[in-house]
PDB file of C-alpha atoms in Angstrom:
ATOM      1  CA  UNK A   1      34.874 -22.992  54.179  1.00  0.00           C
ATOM      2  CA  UNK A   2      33.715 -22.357  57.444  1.00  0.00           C
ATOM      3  CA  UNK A   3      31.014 -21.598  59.422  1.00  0.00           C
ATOM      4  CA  UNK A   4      29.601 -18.450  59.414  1.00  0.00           C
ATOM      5  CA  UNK A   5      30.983 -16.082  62.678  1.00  0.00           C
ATOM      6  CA  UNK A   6      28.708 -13.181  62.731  1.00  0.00           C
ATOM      7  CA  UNK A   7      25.659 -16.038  62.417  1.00  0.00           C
ATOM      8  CA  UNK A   8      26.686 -17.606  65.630  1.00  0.00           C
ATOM      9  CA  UNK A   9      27.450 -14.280  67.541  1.00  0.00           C
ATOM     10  CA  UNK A  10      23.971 -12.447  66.251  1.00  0.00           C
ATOM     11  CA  UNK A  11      21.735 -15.949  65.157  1.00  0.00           C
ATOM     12  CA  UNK A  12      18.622 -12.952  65.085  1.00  0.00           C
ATOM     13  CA  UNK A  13      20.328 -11.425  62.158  1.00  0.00           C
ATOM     14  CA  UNK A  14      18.505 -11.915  59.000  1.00  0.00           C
ATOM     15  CA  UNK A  15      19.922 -12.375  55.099  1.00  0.00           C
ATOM     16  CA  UNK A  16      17.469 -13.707  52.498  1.00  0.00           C
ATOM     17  CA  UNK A  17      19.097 -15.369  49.394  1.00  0.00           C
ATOM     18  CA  UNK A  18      16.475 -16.141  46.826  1.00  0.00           C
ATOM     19  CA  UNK A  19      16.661 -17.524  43.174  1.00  0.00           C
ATOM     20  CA  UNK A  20      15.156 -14.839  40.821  1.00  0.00           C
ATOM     21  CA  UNK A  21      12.765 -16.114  37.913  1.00  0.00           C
ATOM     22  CA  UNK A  22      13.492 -13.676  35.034  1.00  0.00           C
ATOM     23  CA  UNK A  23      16.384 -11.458  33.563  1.00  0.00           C
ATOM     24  CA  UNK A  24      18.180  -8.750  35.348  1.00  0.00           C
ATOM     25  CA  UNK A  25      20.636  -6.366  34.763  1.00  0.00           C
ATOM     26  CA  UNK A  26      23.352  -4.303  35.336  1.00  0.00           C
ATOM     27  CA  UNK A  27      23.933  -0.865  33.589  1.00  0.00           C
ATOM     28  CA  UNK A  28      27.001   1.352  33.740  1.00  0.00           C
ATOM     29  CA  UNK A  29      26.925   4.677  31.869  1.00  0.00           C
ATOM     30  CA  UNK A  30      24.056   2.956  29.867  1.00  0.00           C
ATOM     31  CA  UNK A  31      26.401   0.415  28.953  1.00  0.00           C
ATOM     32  CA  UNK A  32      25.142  -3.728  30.017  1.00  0.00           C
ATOM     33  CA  UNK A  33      27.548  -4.912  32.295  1.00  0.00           C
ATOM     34  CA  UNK A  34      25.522  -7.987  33.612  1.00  0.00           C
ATOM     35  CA  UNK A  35      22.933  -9.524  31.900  1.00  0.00           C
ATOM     36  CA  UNK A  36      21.580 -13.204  33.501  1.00  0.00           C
ATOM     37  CA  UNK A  37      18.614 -14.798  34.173  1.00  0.00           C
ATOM     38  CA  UNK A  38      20.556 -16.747  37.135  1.00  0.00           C
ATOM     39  CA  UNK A  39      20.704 -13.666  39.685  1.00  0.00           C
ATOM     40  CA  UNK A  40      20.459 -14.351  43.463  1.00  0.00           C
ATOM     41  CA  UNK A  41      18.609 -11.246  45.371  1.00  0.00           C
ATOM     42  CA  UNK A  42      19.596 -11.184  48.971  1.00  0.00           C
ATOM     43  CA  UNK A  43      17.323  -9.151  51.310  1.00  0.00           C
ATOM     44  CA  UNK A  44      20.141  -8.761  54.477  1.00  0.00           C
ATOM     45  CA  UNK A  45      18.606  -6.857  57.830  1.00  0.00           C
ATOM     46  CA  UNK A  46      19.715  -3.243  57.789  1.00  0.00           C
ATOM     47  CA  UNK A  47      21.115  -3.145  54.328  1.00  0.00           C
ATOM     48  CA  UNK A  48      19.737  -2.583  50.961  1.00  0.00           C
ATOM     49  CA  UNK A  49      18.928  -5.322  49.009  1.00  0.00           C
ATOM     50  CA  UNK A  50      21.712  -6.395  46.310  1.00  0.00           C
ATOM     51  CA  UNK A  51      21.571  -8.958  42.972  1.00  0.00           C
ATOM     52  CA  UNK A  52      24.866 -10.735  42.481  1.00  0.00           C
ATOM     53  CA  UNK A  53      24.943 -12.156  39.338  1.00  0.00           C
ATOM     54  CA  UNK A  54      27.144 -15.056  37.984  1.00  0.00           C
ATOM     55  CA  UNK A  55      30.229 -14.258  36.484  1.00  0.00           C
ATOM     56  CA  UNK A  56      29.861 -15.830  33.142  1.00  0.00           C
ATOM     57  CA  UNK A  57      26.947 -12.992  32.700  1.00  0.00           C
ATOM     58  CA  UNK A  58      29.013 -10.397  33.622  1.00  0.00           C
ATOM     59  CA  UNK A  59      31.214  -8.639  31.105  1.00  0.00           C
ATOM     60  CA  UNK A  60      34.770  -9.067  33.026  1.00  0.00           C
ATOM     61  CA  UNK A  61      36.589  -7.177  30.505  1.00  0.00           C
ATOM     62  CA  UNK A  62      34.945  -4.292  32.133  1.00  0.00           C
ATOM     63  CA  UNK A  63      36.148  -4.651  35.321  1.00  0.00           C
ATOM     64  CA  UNK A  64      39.556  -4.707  36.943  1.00  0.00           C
ATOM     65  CA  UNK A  65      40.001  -6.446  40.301  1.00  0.00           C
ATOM     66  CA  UNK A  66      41.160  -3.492  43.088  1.00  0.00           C
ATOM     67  CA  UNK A  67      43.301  -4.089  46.141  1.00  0.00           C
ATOM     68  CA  UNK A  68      40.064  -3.341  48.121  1.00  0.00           C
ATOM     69  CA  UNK A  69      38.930  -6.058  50.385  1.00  0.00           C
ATOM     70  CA  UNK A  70      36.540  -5.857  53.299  1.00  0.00           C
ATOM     71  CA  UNK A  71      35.185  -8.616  55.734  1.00  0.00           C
ATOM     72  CA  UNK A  72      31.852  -9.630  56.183  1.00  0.00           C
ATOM     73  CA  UNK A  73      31.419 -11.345  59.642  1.00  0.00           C
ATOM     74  CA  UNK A  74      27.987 -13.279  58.210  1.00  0.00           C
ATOM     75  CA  UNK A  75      29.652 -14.164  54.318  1.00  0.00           C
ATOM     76  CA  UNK A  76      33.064 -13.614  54.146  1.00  0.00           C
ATOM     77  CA  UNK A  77      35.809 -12.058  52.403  1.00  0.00           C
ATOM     78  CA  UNK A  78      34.774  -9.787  49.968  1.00  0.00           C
ATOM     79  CA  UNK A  79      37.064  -8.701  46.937  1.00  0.00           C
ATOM     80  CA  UNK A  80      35.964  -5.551  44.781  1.00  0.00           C
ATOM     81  CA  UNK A  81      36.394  -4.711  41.336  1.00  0.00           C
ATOM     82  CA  UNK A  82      36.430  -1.279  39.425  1.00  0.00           C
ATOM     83  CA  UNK A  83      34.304  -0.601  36.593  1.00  0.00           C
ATOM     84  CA  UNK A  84      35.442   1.193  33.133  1.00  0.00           C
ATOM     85  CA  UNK A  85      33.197   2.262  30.876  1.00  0.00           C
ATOM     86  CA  UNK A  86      32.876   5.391  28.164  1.00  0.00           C
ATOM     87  CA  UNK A  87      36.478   6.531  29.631  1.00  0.00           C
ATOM     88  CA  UNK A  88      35.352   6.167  33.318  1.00  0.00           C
ATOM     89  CA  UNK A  89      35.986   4.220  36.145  1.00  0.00           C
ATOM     90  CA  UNK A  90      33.946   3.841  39.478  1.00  0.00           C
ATOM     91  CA  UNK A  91      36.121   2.430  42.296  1.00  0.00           C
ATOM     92  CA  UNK A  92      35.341  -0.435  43.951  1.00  0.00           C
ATOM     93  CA  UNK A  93      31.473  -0.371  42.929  1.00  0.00           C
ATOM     94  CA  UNK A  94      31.577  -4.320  42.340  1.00  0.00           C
ATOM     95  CA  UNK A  95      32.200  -7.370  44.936  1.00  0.00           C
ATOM     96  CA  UNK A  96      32.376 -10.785  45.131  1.00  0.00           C
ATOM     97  CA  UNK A  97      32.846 -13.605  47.814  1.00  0.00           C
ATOM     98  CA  UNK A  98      35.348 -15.931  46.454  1.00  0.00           C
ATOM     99  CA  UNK A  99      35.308 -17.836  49.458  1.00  0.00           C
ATOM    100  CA  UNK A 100      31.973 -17.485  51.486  1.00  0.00           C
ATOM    101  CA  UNK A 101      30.991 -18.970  54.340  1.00  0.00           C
ATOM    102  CA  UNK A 102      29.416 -22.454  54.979  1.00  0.00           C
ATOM    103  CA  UNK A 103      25.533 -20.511  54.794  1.00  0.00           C
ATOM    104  CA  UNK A 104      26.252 -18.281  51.769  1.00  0.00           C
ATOM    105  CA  UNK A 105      28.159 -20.738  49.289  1.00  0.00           C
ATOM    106  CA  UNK A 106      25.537 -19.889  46.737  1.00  0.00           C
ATOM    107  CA  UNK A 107      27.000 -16.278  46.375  1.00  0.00           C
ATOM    108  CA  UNK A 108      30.307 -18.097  45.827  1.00  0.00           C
ATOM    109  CA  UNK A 109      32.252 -16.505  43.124  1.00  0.00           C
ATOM    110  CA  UNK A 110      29.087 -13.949  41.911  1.00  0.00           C
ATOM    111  CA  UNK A 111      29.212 -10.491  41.572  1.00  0.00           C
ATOM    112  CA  UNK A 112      27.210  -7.551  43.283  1.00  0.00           C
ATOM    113  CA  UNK A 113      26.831  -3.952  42.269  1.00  0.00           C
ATOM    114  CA  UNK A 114      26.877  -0.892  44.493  1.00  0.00           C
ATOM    115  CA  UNK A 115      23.928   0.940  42.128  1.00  0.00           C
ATOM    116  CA  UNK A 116      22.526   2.381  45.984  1.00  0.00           C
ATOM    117  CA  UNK A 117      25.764   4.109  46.358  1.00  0.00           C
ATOM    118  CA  UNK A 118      26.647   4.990  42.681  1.00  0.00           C
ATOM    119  CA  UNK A 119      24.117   6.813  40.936  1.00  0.00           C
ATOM    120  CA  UNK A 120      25.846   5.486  37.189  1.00  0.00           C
ATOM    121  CA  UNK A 121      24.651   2.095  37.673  1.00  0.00           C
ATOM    122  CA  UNK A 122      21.288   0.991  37.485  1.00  0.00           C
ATOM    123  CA  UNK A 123      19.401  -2.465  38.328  1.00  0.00           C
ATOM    124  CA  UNK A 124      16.872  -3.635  35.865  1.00  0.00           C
ATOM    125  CA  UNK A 125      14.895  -6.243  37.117  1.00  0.00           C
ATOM    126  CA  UNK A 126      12.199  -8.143  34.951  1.00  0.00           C
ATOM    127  CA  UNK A 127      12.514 -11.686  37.837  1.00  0.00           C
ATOM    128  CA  UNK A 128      10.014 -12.215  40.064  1.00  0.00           C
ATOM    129  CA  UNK A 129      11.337 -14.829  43.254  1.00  0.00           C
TER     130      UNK A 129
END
């Protein structure tokens, strides 16, 4: 991939990426969606902070991709997922960056909730960085 745009136009802008020590999770409904002790916690200026988890901790069979994408100018194209649990589904409250940019390729192919937005999923966090 390339380099990262929004990095070269704002090179003051801030985003953290650190290697948790410790499990966290991801609850939907009260139902564990993500469960790893391999989560990455970025700390981004201006936004809240998010865990994206690895996908083989995540239970896929809970989510189906969306046609939703956005664009990131500082890590890429981002690709959503709904969630379906206990006869529900939240739209679009999961993302990933398939294909990240040169700075961010350790978010490559995780997955991050939107539990700031969406007050049915919760972030329990036992890591420490």
């Amino acid at each position: 991939m390339s380099k990262s745009p929004g990095h070269r136009k704002w090179p003051d802008h801030r985003i953290r990426e650190t290697h948790l020590l410790g499990r966290v999770q991801a609850i939907v409904h009260g139902e564990v969606i993500a469960d790893s002790h391999d989560v990455i916690k970025v700390d981004e200026d201006e936004n809240p902070t998010r865990y994206y988890f690895p996908r083989t901790d995540v239970n896929m069979s809970s989510l189906e991709r969306s046609d939703t994408t956005t664009e990131c100018p500082f890590k890429g194209k981002a690709r959503y997922f709904n969630v379906r649990t206990h006869g529900t589904e939240l739209h679009d409250a999961v993302w990933t960056y398939e294909e990240p940019y040169e700075e961010h390729m350790d978010l490559r192919e995780r997955l991050a909730f939107y539990d700031d937005q969406m007050p049915e999923i919760e972030i329990r966090t036992e890591a420490r960085a």
